Coordinates of C-alpha atoms in Angstrom, one line a residue:
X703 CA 120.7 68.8 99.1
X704 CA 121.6 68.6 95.7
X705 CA 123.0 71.3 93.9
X706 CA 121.3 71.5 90.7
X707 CA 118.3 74.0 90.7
X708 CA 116.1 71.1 89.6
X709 CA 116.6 68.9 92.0
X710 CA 113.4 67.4 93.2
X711 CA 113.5 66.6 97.3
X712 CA 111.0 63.9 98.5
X713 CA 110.7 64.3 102.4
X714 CA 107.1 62.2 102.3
X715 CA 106.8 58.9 103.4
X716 CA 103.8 56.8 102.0
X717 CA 100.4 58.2 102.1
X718 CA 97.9 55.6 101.0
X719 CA 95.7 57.2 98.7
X720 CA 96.2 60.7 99.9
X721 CA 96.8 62.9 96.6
X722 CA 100.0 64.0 96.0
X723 CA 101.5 67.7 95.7
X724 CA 104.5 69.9 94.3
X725 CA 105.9 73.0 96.2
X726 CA 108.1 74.3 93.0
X727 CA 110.0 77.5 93.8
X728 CA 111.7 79.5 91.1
X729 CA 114.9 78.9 91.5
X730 CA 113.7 74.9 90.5
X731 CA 113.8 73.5 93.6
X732 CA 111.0 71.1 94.2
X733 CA 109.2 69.6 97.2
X734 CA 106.5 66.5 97.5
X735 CA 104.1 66.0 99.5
X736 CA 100.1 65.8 99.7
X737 CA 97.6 68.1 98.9
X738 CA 95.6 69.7 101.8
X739 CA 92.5 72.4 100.7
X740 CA 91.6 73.2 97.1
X741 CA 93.4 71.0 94.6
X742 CA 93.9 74.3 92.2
X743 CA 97.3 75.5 90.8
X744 CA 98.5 78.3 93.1
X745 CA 101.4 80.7 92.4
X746 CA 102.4 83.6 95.0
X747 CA 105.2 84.9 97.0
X748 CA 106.4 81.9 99.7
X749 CA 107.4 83.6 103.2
X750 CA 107.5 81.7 106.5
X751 CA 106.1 82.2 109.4
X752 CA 107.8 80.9 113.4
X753 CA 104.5 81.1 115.6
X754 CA 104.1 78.1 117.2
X755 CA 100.7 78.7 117.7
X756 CA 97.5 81.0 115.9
X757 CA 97.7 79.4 112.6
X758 CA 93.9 80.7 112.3
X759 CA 94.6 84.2 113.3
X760 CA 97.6 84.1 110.9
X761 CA 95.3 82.4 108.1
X762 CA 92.6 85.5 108.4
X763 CA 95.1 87.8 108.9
X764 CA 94.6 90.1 105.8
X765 CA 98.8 91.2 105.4
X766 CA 99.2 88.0 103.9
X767 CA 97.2 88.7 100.9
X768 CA 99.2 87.9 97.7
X769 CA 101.8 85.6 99.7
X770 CA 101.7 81.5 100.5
X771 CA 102.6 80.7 104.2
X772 CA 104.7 78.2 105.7
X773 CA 104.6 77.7 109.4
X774 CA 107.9 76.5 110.9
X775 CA 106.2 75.3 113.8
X776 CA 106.1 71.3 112.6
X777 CA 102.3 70.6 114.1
X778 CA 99.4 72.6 112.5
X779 CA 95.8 71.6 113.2
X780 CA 95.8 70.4 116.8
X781 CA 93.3 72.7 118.3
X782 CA 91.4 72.8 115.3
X783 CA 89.2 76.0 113.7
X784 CA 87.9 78.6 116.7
X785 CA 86.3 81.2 116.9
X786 CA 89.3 83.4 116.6
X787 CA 89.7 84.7 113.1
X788 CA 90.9 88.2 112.5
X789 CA 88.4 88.9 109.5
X790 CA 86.2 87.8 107.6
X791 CA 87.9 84.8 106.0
X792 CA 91.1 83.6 105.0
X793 CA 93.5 85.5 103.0
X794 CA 96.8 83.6 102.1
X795 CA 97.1 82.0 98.7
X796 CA 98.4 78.8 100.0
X797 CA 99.4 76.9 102.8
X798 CA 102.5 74.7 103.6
X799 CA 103.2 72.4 106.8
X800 CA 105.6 69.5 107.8
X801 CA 102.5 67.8 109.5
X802 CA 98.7 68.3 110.1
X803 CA 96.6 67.0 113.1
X804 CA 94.2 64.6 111.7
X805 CA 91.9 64.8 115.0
X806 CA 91.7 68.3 116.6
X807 CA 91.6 68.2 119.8
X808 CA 90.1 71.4 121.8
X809 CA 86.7 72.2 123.8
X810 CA 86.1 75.5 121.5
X811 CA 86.8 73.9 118.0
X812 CA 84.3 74.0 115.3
X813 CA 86.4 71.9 112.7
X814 CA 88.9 70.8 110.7
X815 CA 92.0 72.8 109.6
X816 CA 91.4 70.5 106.2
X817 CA 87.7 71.2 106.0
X818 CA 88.6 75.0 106.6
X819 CA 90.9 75.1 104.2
X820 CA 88.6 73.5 101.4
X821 CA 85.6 76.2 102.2
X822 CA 88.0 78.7 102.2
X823 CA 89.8 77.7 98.3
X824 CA 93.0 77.2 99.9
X825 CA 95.7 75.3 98.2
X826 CA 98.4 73.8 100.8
X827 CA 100.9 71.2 100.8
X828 CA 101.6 68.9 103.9
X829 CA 104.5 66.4 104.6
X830 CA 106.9 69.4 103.4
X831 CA 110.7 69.8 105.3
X832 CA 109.2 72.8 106.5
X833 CA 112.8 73.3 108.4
X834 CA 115.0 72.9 105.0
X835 CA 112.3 75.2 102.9
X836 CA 112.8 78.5 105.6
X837 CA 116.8 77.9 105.4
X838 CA 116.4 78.3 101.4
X839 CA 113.9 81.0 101.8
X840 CA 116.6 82.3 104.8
X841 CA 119.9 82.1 102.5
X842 CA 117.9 83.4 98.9
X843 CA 115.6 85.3 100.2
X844 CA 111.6 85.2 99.9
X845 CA 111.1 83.9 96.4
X846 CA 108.0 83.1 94.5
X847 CA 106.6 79.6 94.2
X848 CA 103.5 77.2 93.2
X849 CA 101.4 74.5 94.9
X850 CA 100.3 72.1 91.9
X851 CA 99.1 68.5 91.9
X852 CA 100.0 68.1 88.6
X853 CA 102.5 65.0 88.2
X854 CA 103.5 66.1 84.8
X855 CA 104.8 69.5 85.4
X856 CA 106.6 71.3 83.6
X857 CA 109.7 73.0 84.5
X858 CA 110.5 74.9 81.5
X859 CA 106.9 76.2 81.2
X860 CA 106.6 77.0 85.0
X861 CA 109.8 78.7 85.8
X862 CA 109.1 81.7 83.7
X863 CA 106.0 82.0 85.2
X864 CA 106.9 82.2 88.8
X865 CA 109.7 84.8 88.2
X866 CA 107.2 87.3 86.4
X867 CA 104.7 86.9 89.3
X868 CA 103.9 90.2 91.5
X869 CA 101.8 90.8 94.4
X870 CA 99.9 93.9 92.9
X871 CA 97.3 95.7 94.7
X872 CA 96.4 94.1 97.6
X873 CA 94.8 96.6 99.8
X874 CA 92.0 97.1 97.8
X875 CA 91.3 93.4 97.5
X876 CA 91.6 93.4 101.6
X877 CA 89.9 96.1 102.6
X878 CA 86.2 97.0 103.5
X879 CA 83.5 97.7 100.9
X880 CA 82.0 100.6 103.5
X881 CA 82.1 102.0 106.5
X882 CA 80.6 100.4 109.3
X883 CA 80.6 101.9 113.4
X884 CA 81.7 99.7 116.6
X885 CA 79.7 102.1 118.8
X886 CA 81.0 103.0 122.4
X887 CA 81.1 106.1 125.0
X888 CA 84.4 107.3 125.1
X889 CA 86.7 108.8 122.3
X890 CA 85.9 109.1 118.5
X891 CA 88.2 107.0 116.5
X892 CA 88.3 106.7 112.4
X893 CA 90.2 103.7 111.8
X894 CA 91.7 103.5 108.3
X895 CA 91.3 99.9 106.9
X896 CA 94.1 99.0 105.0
X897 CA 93.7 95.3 106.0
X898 CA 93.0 96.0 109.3
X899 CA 92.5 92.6 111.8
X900 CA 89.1 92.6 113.8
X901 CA 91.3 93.0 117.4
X902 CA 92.5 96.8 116.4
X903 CA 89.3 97.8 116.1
X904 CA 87.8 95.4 119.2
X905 CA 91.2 96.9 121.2
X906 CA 90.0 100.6 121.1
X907 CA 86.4 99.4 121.5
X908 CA 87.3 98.0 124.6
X909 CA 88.6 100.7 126.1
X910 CA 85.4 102.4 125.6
X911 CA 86.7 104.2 122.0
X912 CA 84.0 105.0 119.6
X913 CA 85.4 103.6 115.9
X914 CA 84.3 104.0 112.9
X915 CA 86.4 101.6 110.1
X916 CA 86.6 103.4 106.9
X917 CA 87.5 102.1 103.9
X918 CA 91.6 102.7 102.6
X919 CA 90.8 104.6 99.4
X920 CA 88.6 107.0 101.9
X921 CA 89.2 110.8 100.9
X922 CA 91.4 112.4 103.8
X923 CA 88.7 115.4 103.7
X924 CA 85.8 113.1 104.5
X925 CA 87.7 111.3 107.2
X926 CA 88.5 115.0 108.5
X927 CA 85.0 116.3 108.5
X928 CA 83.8 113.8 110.9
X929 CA 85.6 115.1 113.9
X930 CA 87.2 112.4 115.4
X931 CA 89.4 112.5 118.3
X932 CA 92.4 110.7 116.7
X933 CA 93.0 108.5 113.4
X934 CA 94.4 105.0 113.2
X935 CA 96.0 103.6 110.5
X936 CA 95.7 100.1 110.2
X937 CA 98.1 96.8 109.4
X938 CA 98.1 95.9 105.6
X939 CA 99.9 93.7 102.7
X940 CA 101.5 94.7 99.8
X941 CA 104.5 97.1 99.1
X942 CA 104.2 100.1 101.2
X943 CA 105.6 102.5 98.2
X944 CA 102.3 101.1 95.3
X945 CA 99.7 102.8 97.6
X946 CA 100.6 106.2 95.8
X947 CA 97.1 107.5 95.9
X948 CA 96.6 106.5 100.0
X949 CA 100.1 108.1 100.7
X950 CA 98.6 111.4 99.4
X951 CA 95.3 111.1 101.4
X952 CA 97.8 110.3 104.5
X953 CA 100.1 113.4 103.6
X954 CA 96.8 115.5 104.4
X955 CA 95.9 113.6 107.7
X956 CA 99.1 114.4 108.7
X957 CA 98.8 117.8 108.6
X958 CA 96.2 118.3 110.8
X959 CA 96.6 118.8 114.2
X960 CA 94.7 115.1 114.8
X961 CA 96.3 112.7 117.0
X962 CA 97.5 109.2 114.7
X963 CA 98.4 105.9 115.7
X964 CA 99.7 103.7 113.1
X965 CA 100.8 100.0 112.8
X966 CA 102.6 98.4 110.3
X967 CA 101.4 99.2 106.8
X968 CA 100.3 102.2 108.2
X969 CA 103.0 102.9 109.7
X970 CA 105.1 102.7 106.8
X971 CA 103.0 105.2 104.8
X972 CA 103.0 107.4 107.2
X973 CA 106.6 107.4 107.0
X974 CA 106.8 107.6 103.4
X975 CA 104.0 110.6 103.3
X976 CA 106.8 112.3 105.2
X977 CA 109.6 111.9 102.8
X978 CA 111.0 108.5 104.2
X979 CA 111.6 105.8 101.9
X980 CA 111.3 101.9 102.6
X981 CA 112.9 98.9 101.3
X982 CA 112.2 95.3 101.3
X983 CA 114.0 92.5 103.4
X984 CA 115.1 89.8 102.7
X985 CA 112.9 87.2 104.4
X986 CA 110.7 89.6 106.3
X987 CA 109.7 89.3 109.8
X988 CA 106.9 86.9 110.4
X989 CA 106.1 85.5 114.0
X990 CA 104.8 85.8 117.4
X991 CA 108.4 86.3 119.5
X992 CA 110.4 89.4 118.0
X993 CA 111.9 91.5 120.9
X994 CA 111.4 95.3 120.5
X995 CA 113.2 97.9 122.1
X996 CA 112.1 100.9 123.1
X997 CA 114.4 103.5 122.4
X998 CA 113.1 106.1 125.2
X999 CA 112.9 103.9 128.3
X1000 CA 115.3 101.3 127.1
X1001 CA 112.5 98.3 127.7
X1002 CA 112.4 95.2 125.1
X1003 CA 109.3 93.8 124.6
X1004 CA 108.1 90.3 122.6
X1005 CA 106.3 91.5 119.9
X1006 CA 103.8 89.9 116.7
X1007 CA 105.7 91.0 113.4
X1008 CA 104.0 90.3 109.8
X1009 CA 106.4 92.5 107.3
X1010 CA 108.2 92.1 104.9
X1011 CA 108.8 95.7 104.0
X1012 CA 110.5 98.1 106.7
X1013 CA 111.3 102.2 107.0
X1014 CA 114.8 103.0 106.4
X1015 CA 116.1 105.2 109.4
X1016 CA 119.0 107.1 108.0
X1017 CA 116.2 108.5 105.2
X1018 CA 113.9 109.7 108.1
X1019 CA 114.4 113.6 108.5
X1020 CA 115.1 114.3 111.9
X1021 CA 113.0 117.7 112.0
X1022 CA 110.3 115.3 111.1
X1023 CA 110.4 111.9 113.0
X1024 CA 112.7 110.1 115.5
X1025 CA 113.1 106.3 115.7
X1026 CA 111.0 105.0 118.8
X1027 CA 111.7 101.3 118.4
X1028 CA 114.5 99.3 116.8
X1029 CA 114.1 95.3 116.0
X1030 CA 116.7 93.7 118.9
X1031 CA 117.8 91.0 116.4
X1032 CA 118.8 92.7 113.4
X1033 CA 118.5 96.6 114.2
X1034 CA 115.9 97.5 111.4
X1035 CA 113.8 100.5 112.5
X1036 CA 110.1 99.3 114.5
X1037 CA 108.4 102.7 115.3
X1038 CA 108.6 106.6 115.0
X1039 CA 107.5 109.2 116.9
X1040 CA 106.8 112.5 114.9
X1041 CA 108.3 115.9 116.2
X1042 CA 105.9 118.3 117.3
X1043 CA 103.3 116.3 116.4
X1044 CA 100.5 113.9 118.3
X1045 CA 101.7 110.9 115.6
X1046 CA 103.3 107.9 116.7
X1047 CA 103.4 104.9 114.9
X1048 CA 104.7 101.4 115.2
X1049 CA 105.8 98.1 113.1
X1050 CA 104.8 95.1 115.0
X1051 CA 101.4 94.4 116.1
X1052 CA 100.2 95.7 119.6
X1053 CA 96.8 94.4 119.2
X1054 CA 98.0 90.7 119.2
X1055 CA 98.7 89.1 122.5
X1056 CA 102.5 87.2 122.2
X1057 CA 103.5 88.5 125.4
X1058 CA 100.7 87.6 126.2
X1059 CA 100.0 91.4 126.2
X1060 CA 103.4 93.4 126.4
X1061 CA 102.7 95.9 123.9
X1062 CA 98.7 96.6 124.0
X1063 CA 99.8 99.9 126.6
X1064 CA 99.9 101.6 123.3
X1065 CA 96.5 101.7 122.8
X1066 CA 96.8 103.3 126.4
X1067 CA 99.0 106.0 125.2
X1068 CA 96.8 106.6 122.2
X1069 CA 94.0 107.2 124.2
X1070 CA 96.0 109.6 126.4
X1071 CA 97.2 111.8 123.4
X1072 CA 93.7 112.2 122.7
X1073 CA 92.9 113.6 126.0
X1074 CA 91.0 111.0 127.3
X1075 CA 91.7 108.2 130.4
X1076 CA 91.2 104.0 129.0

């Protein structure tokens, strides 16, 4: 690879007529390839993701709001679109591959990655190294980026703009307009949608919970005054620390004597309602195989991780919290439980099925704070 920051790095081969595109990140590197999806310029934070499969579930997953995804794994497309999305459309900005499958091949798929991609205004860029973009993103760091098919781009002009690009406000883009009820017989739950995916909510649901999804800017006193059994706060995008005004409304939930169990974004106000701080990491954690261990019994289990933000343990306050979990590869914190409270809340995804289902006794032990069986 060359060394100059504008070196331009052509891992395509010929593509007939196929339009071409430009992944340009800002520190000048520059990939070709050809456009897949909308044919609009895109700029947003590049991250990368290792599943090797559930490219749908990670396109409609609504924590990657504000960011542009590339999947390590080098075949996207295979299975085609099913009926597994985990909202109500796709959220990324764009969407980078080394190759797509051309003819989806699966007994539940209802079309084309390409045609999905198109409805849903989704720039992406196949033919990309996918393997010598995540070691870039791996050594630097996440960095910003565009998706252009513009041949005569410009550098100079683009640069500038990718390094004053933020994610802003996310969660109010992601989150529900109003409150809507998945009716059942068992416990009360108000689930706080911060960008919450469908299988949280389908999770308690199952197990026979009554949930009612509010929206994230929801006053704490009107979540309160419904009486439910326990709370749940939701996954989410963005940086944990900008939700000032949802921090405030979680400070109040947690003083109450209602049971909460919180993943990810939630998980990470929660902690900072409390006095923690977070920081950001370098290349985040994104993918369906992250061992956890659980600090209590000593067990690691394979997670689903979509963060790029974690909770720093040495500024949790012991009188307050405890790590529960720590991440097995690089030691950053993955869950607290709260002291002398009925809170505990985790960073990876319980709800998603990598193990296939190694975590989802969670949703057990929330059920059994609130005094009720699954």
């Amino acid at each position: 690879m060359a060394d100059s920051p504008y070196a331009k790095i052509n891992f395509t081969k010929g593509k007939g007529e196929q339009m071409k595109a430009f992944l340009i990140l800002e520190d000048g590197t520059v990939f070709t390839g050809t456009s897949i999806g909308s044919t609009k310029d895109m700029i947003s934070e590049i991250v990368f993701n290792t599943s090797m499969t559930g490219y749908l579930e990670v396109l409609t997953d609504p924590s990657y709001a504000g960011q542009a995804v590339v999947m390590t794994y080098p075949l996207i497309g295979n299975y085609g679109i099913t009926p597994d999305m985990e909202s109500r459309k796709a959220w990324p900005d764009g969407y980078i591959v080394r190759e797509l499958s051309r003819m989806p091949s699966n007994f539940r798929c209802e079309g084309t990655i390409q045609d999905f991609l198109k409805e849903q205004d989704i720039p992406g860029i196949a033919g990309v190294d996918t393997r010598a973009l995540t070691k870039i993103l791996r050594e630097k760091g996440t960095m910003n980026g565009m998706i252009t098919t513009n041949e005569n781009y410009n550098l100079d002009e683009i640069l500038p703009k990718l390094k004053a690009y933020t994610v802003g406000d996310v969660v109010s883009k992601v989150t529900c307009a109003e409150k809507y009820v998945l009716e059942g017989n068992g416990k009360k739950v108000a689930l706080l949608d911060l960008g919450a995916k469908n299988n949280i909510a389908k999770s308690l649901n199952r197990r026979g919970c009554e949930v009612t999804v509010y929206p994230a800017h929801t006053p704490a006193e009107e979540i309160i005054s419904s009486n439910p059994d326990g709370i749940m706060l939701s996954n989410g995008p963005g940086d944990p620390a900008d939700c000032t005004s949802i921090i405030e409304e979680i400070r109040k939930l947690y003083n109450t004597d209602i049971p909460i169990f919180a993943i990810c974004l939630g998980h990470q106000l929660m902690a900072l309602a409390t006095g923690a701080t977070t920081h950001k990491l370098k290349y985040g954690h994104r993918g369906g195989n992250h061992p956890v261990k659980d600090l209590q019994t000593g067990r690691v289990y394979i997670s689903s991780q979509n963060h790029g933000y974690v909770v720093d343990d040495e500024n949790v306050d012991p009188k307050i919290a405890v790590p529960a979990f720590k991440n097995v590869n690089d030691g950053t914190n993955e869950g607290l439980a709260y002291v002398g409270k009925n809170i505990f809340t985790v960073q990876f995804h319980p709800e998603a099925c990598p193990g296939p289902q190694d975590s989802g006794y969670l949703f057990d032990r929330f059920i059994e704070m609130m005094g009720g069986t699954k």
